Amino acid sequence: MDLSVVIPIYNEEDNIVALYTRLREVIDPMALRYELLFVNDGSLDRSLALIQELAVRDERVRYIDFSRNFGHQIAVTAGLDLSAGDAVVIIDADLQDPPELIVPLYQKLHQGYEVVYAKRRSRQGESAAKKFTAKLFYRILAKITNISIPVDTGDFRIISRKVVDALKLMPEQSKFIRGQISWIGYRQTYVEYDRAERAGGETGYTYSKMIRLALDGITAFSDAPLKAATISGFIVSGVAFAVLIYTLYARFVTGEYEPGWPSLMTSILFLGGVQLIAVGIIGEYISRLSANVRQRPLYIISDTNITRKEPHSTQELR
Ligand code: UDP
Ligand code: MG
């Protein structure tokens, strides 16, 4: 199998047939062995029935049907897990990601890259609020994470089998696939495109789903919010110390002070600072705990000339 196309589906009855037609128009001339892998993420409309109809007529249409709505990132993960292609395209079902871009994505991949993502040059038909929050989020995320997650990029991209296999080694619960793919490394590049309007239906991404995605992205790839607690703790403690010096000076040198005020100020600031530092310390432990709980591999090897299959197998020891 040369190519798998993974398509998460949540209430996309208006788009499925159009998407299928356009995908075939694009991929058929490429003369590849391919599959179209639809992941039905608990749709409440006729999406599943439409996919099943397609599957009857075209054996390259495969589908996974979830028992309920698990969310976009999980749907994509399931598609990747069951995909068979040497290269895998992740694409939205609503035709906002133009299928025609699969051709340049595929070509670029074969120029020696493992990941080619599609970068949005512009976005059409999306509310100013959505564009603004998306722009802000991508930039904040780029600032505070220690890996470089490309800005203005969704999950529309092509990845090689190597990257799919690496993703399978990352069984974390809160998925942020574009972050994981950045974390994995390898040679990555992009092609630019203009993001179209949603063809039909409505967005399945409610604000609460977007906020959850944002929090998953931040907490999985950054300790910045925790560090903020520690740093503000030290700053507040510093202020407390300065006020302490000042009150001692006022009390014993100039003698200009309101009774009770110096001790009150100092103790409030001091306690606040101590608490924030304590929260920060606990946070440091929690961040290490959560890193272990995520069970990410420590490293991903790109190439080696060691061919041993099981370097430390019990067989050898015996
Ligand atoms: N989607 C999904 N599960 C969800 C929400 C969305 O599988 O809970 C799918 C949806 O069918 C589409 C893709 O994820 O193929 C992107 O969703 P959408 O277009 O609604 O997001 P937007 O483009 O508005 O950010
Ligand atoms: Mg969309």
Short mmCIF file of C-alpha atoms and ligand atoms in Angstrom, two decimals:
data_model
loop_
_atom_site.label_atom_id
_atom_site.label_comp_id
_atom_site.label_asym_id
_atom_site.label_seq_id
_atom_site.Cartn_x
_atom_site.Cartn_y
_atom_site.Cartn_z
CA MET A 1 0.00 0.00 0.00
CA ASP A 2 1.47 3.35 -1.04
CA LEU A 3 -0.93 5.82 0.54
CA SER A 4 -3.58 5.93 3.25
CA VAL A 5 -5.87 8.91 3.62
CA VAL A 6 -7.21 9.27 7.16
CA ILE A 7 -10.44 11.26 7.43
CA PRO A 8 -12.08 11.95 10.81
CA ILE A 9 -15.84 12.29 10.46
CA TYR A 10 -18.24 13.98 12.84
CA ASN A 11 -21.63 14.84 11.33
CA GLU A 12 -20.34 15.35 7.79
CA GLU A 13 -23.26 13.94 5.76
CA ASP A 14 -23.23 17.00 3.50
CA ASN A 15 -19.58 16.56 2.57
CA ILE A 16 -18.75 12.87 2.39
CA VAL A 17 -19.77 12.19 -1.21
CA ALA A 18 -18.21 15.40 -2.51
CA LEU A 19 -15.03 14.65 -0.59
CA TYR A 20 -14.88 11.10 -1.92
CA THR A 21 -15.32 12.32 -5.50
CA ARG A 22 -12.65 14.95 -5.18
CA LEU A 23 -10.22 12.61 -3.46
CA ARG A 24 -10.60 10.10 -6.28
CA GLU A 25 -10.16 12.80 -8.92
CA VAL A 26 -6.88 13.73 -7.29
CA ILE A 27 -5.48 10.36 -6.28
CA ASP A 28 -6.56 8.09 -9.16
CA PRO A 29 -4.26 9.80 -11.68
CA MET A 30 -1.34 9.36 -9.26
CA ALA A 31 -1.44 5.61 -10.00
CA LEU A 32 -0.92 4.48 -6.42
CA ARG A 33 -2.23 1.65 -4.33
CA TYR A 34 -4.23 3.55 -1.76
CA GLU A 35 -7.01 3.38 0.82
CA LEU A 36 -9.48 5.98 2.09
CA LEU A 37 -9.86 5.43 5.80
CA PHE A 38 -12.93 7.09 7.25
CA VAL A 39 -13.15 7.26 11.03
CA ASN A 40 -16.71 7.90 12.14
CA ASP A 41 -16.38 9.69 15.47
CA GLY A 42 -19.89 9.04 16.80
CA SER A 43 -21.77 11.04 14.17
CA LEU A 44 -25.45 11.60 14.86
CA ASP A 45 -26.43 11.99 11.20
CA ARG A 46 -26.27 9.72 8.14
CA SER A 47 -22.48 9.89 7.84
CA LEU A 48 -21.89 6.22 8.63
CA ALA A 49 -24.55 5.01 6.20
CA LEU A 50 -23.00 7.10 3.43
CA ILE A 51 -19.53 5.73 4.13
CA GLN A 52 -20.83 2.18 4.18
CA GLU A 53 -22.52 2.75 0.82
CA LEU A 54 -19.21 3.91 -0.61
CA ALA A 55 -17.43 0.93 0.91
CA VAL A 56 -19.78 -1.47 -0.83
CA ARG A 57 -18.98 0.04 -4.23
CA ASP A 58 -15.26 0.72 -3.66
CA GLU A 59 -13.07 -1.68 -1.74
CA ARG A 60 -10.50 1.05 -1.18
CA VAL A 61 -12.93 2.71 1.22
CA ARG A 62 -12.31 1.44 4.72
CA TYR A 63 -14.05 2.66 7.83
CA ILE A 64 -13.85 2.60 11.59
CA ASP A 65 -17.00 3.36 13.55
CA PHE A 66 -16.56 4.65 17.11
CA SER A 67 -19.04 3.76 19.83
CA ARG A 68 -19.42 7.45 20.65
CA ASN A 69 -17.82 10.84 20.03
CA PHE A 70 -14.23 10.56 21.28
CA GLY A 71 -12.95 13.73 19.63
CA HIS A 72 -11.04 14.66 16.52
CA GLN A 73 -7.54 13.85 17.79
CA ILE A 74 -8.53 10.37 18.96
CA ALA A 75 -10.30 9.71 15.65
CA VAL A 76 -7.14 10.60 13.74
CA THR A 77 -5.08 8.41 16.07
CA ALA A 78 -7.34 5.43 15.42
CA GLY A 79 -7.03 6.02 11.69
CA LEU A 80 -3.24 6.14 11.91
CA ASP A 81 -3.17 2.98 14.03
CA LEU A 82 -5.11 1.01 11.43
CA SER A 83 -3.59 2.57 8.32
CA ALA A 84 -1.46 0.43 6.03
CA GLY A 85 0.12 2.95 3.65
CA ASP A 86 3.81 3.79 3.39
CA ALA A 87 2.63 7.39 3.55
CA VAL A 88 -0.42 8.69 5.39
CA VAL A 89 -2.37 11.86 4.70
CA ILE A 90 -4.51 13.36 7.48
CA ILE A 91 -7.29 15.52 6.04
CA ASP A 92 -10.50 17.14 7.33
CA ALA A 93 -13.76 15.94 5.83
CA ASP A 94 -15.28 19.38 5.25
CA LEU A 95 -13.14 20.23 2.18
CA GLN A 96 -11.45 23.07 4.05
CA ASP A 97 -8.26 21.17 3.33
CA PRO A 98 -8.17 20.97 -0.49
CA PRO A 99 -7.58 17.35 -1.64
CA GLU A 100 -5.65 18.75 -4.65
CA LEU A 101 -2.83 19.60 -2.23
CA ILE A 102 -2.18 15.89 -1.71
CA VAL A 103 -0.19 15.83 -4.97
CA PRO A 104 2.45 18.39 -3.88
CA LEU A 105 2.46 16.94 -0.35
CA TYR A 106 3.21 13.48 -1.74
CA GLN A 107 5.88 14.78 -4.11
CA LYS A 108 7.61 16.74 -1.39
CA LEU A 109 7.61 13.72 0.93
CA HIS A 110 9.57 11.79 -1.66
CA GLN A 111 12.21 14.47 -1.81
CA GLY A 112 13.59 13.09 1.43
CA TYR A 113 11.21 14.32 4.13
CA GLU A 114 9.27 12.34 6.70
CA VAL A 115 6.65 15.02 7.38
CA VAL A 116 5.20 17.61 5.03
CA TYR A 117 2.56 19.76 6.66
CA ALA A 118 0.17 22.13 4.96
CA LYS A 119 0.56 25.68 6.21
CA ARG A 120 -2.38 28.07 5.95
CA ARG A 121 -1.54 31.19 4.04
CA SER A 122 -5.05 32.54 4.62
CA ARG A 123 -8.33 31.31 6.07
CA GLN A 124 -11.68 32.01 4.50
CA GLY A 125 -15.17 31.90 5.88
CA GLU A 126 -14.16 31.67 9.49
CA SER A 127 -15.32 34.16 12.08
CA ALA A 128 -12.93 36.90 13.11
CA ALA A 129 -13.07 35.52 16.65
CA LYS A 130 -11.99 32.06 15.53
CA LYS A 131 -9.16 33.41 13.39
CA PHE A 132 -7.97 35.64 16.22
CA THR A 133 -8.07 32.94 18.91
CA ALA A 134 -6.36 30.46 16.58
CA LYS A 135 -3.61 32.92 15.70
CA LEU A 136 -3.08 33.85 19.34
CA PHE A 137 -3.05 30.22 20.45
CA TYR A 138 -0.49 29.10 17.86
CA ARG A 139 1.81 31.96 18.79
CA ILE A 140 1.55 31.46 22.56
CA LEU A 141 2.14 27.75 22.09
CA ALA A 142 5.20 28.39 19.91
CA LYS A 143 6.58 30.70 22.63
CA ILE A 144 6.13 28.45 25.64
CA THR A 145 6.85 24.97 24.33
CA ASN A 146 10.34 23.57 24.05
CA ILE A 147 9.66 21.94 20.69
CA SER A 148 8.89 23.98 17.60
CA ILE A 149 5.26 23.42 16.66
CA PRO A 150 4.70 25.17 13.32
CA VAL A 151 2.27 28.11 13.49
CA ASP A 152 -0.93 28.33 11.40
CA THR A 153 -0.96 24.60 10.78
CA GLY A 154 -3.71 22.13 11.52
CA ASP A 155 -3.42 18.39 11.20
CA PHE A 156 -3.59 18.46 7.39
CA ARG A 157 -0.29 16.87 6.40
CA ILE A 158 1.41 13.80 5.01
CA ILE A 159 3.64 11.64 7.19
CA SER A 160 5.75 8.62 6.43
CA ARG A 161 5.36 5.14 7.90
CA LYS A 162 8.36 5.87 10.16
CA VAL A 163 6.46 8.73 11.80
CA VAL A 164 3.28 6.65 12.13
CA ASP A 165 5.28 3.95 13.90
CA ALA A 166 6.83 6.55 16.20
CA LEU A 167 3.37 7.95 17.01
CA LYS A 168 2.27 4.47 18.04
CA LEU A 169 5.04 4.53 20.65
CA MET A 170 3.37 7.55 22.26
CA PRO A 171 0.28 6.14 23.97
CA GLU A 172 -0.59 9.33 25.84
CA GLN A 173 -4.15 10.05 26.84
CA SER A 174 -4.43 13.72 25.95
CA LYS A 175 -3.54 13.77 22.30
CA PHE A 176 -2.13 16.77 20.50
CA ILE A 177 -1.01 15.12 17.30
CA ARG A 178 0.70 18.08 15.65
CA GLY A 179 2.77 18.52 18.82
CA GLN A 180 3.65 14.84 18.91
CA ILE A 181 4.74 14.94 15.28
CA SER A 182 6.97 17.94 15.97
CA TRP A 183 8.38 16.15 19.00
CA ILE A 184 9.22 13.09 16.90
CA GLY A 185 11.57 15.09 14.72
CA TYR A 186 13.03 13.86 11.40
CA ARG A 187 13.22 16.11 8.38
CA GLN A 188 10.02 18.15 8.19
CA THR A 189 8.89 20.77 5.73
CA TYR A 190 5.71 22.43 4.52
CA VAL A 191 3.73 23.60 1.52
CA GLU A 192 1.45 26.63 1.71
CA TYR A 193 -2.21 26.81 0.76
CA ASP A 194 -5.27 28.99 1.14
CA ARG A 195 -7.78 27.48 3.50
CA ALA A 196 -11.25 27.35 1.97
CA GLU A 197 -14.64 27.70 3.60
CA ARG A 198 -16.33 24.65 5.06
CA ALA A 199 -18.25 23.09 2.13
CA GLY A 200 -21.39 22.07 4.00
CA GLY A 201 -22.67 21.36 7.49
CA GLU A 202 -21.42 22.99 10.64
CA THR A 203 -18.19 22.91 12.57
CA GLY A 204 -17.90 20.07 15.06
CA TYR A 205 -15.35 22.06 17.01
CA THR A 206 -17.26 23.85 19.72
CA TYR A 207 -15.44 26.39 21.86
CA SER A 208 -15.21 23.89 24.69
CA LYS A 209 -13.56 21.34 22.39
CA MET A 210 -11.12 24.00 21.18
CA ILE A 211 -10.24 24.99 24.73
CA ARG A 212 -9.64 21.37 25.60
CA LEU A 213 -7.38 20.94 22.58
CA ALA A 214 -5.46 24.06 23.56
CA LEU A 215 -5.02 22.85 27.14
CA ASP A 216 -3.95 19.41 25.94
CA GLY A 217 -1.36 21.01 23.69
CA ILE A 218 -0.01 23.27 26.40
CA THR A 219 0.10 20.74 29.22
CA ALA A 220 1.60 18.00 27.05
CA PHE A 221 4.43 20.10 25.70
CA SER A 222 5.11 22.86 28.17
CA ASP A 223 5.80 23.39 31.86
CA ALA A 224 5.51 27.15 31.48
CA PRO A 225 2.32 27.57 33.57
CA LEU A 226 3.97 25.70 36.45
CA LYS A 227 7.15 27.68 36.13
CA ALA A 228 5.03 30.84 36.32
CA ALA A 229 3.88 29.83 39.83
CA THR A 230 7.44 29.30 41.03
CA ILE A 231 8.70 32.53 39.50
CA SER A 232 5.84 34.64 40.84
CA GLY A 233 6.46 33.02 44.25
CA PHE A 234 10.02 34.25 44.26
CA ILE A 235 8.95 37.69 43.05
CA VAL A 236 6.32 38.05 45.81
CA SER A 237 8.85 36.85 48.39
CA GLY A 238 11.31 39.42 47.10
CA VAL A 239 8.72 42.17 47.51
CA ALA A 240 7.97 40.90 51.04
CA PHE A 241 11.63 41.11 51.89
CA ALA A 242 11.89 44.68 50.57
CA VAL A 243 8.82 45.73 52.54
CA LEU A 244 10.31 44.07 55.63
CA ILE A 245 13.48 46.11 55.28
CA TYR A 246 11.43 49.26 54.74
CA THR A 247 9.24 48.67 57.79
CA LEU A 248 12.21 47.94 60.02
CA TYR A 249 13.73 51.18 58.74
CA ALA A 250 10.50 53.10 59.38
CA ARG A 251 10.03 51.51 62.80
CA PHE A 252 13.50 52.05 64.20
CA VAL A 253 15.11 54.85 62.19
CA THR A 254 12.55 57.40 61.04
CA GLY A 255 9.81 56.36 63.45
CA GLU A 256 7.10 57.25 60.88
CA TYR A 257 4.71 54.33 60.78
CA GLU A 258 1.14 53.31 61.50
CA PRO A 259 1.06 50.78 64.37
CA GLY A 260 0.31 47.26 63.09
CA TRP A 261 0.77 48.05 59.40
CA PRO A 262 4.39 46.90 58.97
CA SER A 263 3.93 43.49 60.56
CA LEU A 264 0.65 42.93 58.73
CA MET A 265 2.07 43.80 55.30
CA THR A 266 5.17 41.72 55.83
CA SER A 267 3.39 38.63 57.02
CA ILE A 268 0.81 38.72 54.21
CA LEU A 269 3.46 39.08 51.51
CA PHE A 270 5.73 36.56 53.15
CA LEU A 271 3.02 33.91 53.43
CA GLY A 272 1.82 34.55 49.86
CA GLY A 273 5.34 34.12 48.56
CA VAL A 274 6.00 30.97 50.53
CA GLN A 275 2.77 29.44 49.30
CA LEU A 276 3.48 30.20 45.67
CA ILE A 277 6.98 28.74 45.96
CA ALA A 278 5.54 25.62 47.58
CA VAL A 279 2.99 25.30 44.76
CA GLY A 280 5.81 25.66 42.28
CA ILE A 281 7.85 22.93 43.95
CA ILE A 282 4.90 20.56 43.99
CA GLY A 283 4.34 21.51 40.36
CA GLU A 284 7.87 20.53 39.45
CA TYR A 285 7.24 17.07 40.85
CA ILE A 286 3.89 16.82 39.10
CA SER A 287 5.44 17.80 35.78
CA ARG A 288 7.98 15.00 36.13
CA LEU A 289 5.26 12.61 37.18
CA SER A 290 3.13 13.52 34.19
CA ALA A 291 6.13 13.12 31.89
CA ASN A 292 6.52 9.56 33.14
CA VAL A 293 2.82 8.82 33.00
CA ARG A 294 2.77 9.85 29.33
CA GLN A 295 5.07 6.92 28.57
CA ARG A 296 6.73 8.59 25.65
CA PRO A 297 9.83 6.85 24.39
CA LEU A 298 13.04 8.51 25.54
CA TYR A 299 14.35 8.75 22.00
CA ILE A 300 13.56 7.81 18.44
CA ILE A 301 16.36 6.39 16.35
CA SER A 302 16.44 7.60 12.77
CA ASP A 303 19.17 5.26 11.54
CA THR A 304 21.70 2.76 12.90
CA ASN A 305 23.94 0.07 11.51
CA ILE A 306 23.29 -2.25 14.44
CA THR A 307 21.05 -5.01 13.17
CA ARG A 308 20.47 -7.04 16.34
CA LYS A 309 16.73 -7.52 16.78
CA GLU A 310 16.62 -8.03 20.55
CA PRO A 311 19.85 -6.73 22.06
CA HIS A 312 19.08 -7.88 25.60
CA SER A 313 16.93 -10.93 25.09
CA THR A 314 16.94 -13.60 27.76
CA GLN A 315 17.89 -16.09 25.05
CA GLU A 316 21.33 -14.51 24.76
CA LEU A 317 21.88 -14.50 28.49
CA ARG A 318 21.21 -18.18 28.93
N1 UDP B 1 -14.28 16.02 13.94
C1 UDP B 1 -14.27 14.79 14.61
N2 UDP B 1 -14.71 14.75 15.92
C2 UDP B 1 -15.15 15.87 16.56
C3 UDP B 1 -15.12 17.11 15.89
C4 UDP B 1 -14.67 17.15 14.57
O1 UDP B 1 -13.88 13.77 14.06
O2 UDP B 1 -15.54 15.76 17.71
C5 UDP B 1 -13.80 16.04 12.53
C6 UDP B 1 -14.70 16.74 11.54
O3 UDP B 1 -15.63 15.86 10.98
C7 UDP B 1 -13.70 17.26 10.50
C8 UDP B 1 -12.47 17.54 11.33
O4 UDP B 1 -12.60 16.79 12.53
O5 UDP B 1 -13.38 16.27 9.54
C9 UDP B 1 -12.31 19.02 11.65
O6 UDP B 1 -13.46 19.49 12.30
P1 UDP B 1 -14.15 20.89 11.95
O7 UDP B 1 -14.11 21.14 10.48
O8 UDP B 1 -15.49 20.88 12.59
O9 UDP B 1 -13.20 21.89 12.71
P2 UDP B 1 -12.81 23.38 12.23
O10 UDP B 1 -12.34 23.29 10.80
O11 UDP B 1 -14.04 24.19 12.39
O12 UDP B 1 -11.71 23.76 13.17
MG MG B 2 -13.34 22.51 9.31
#
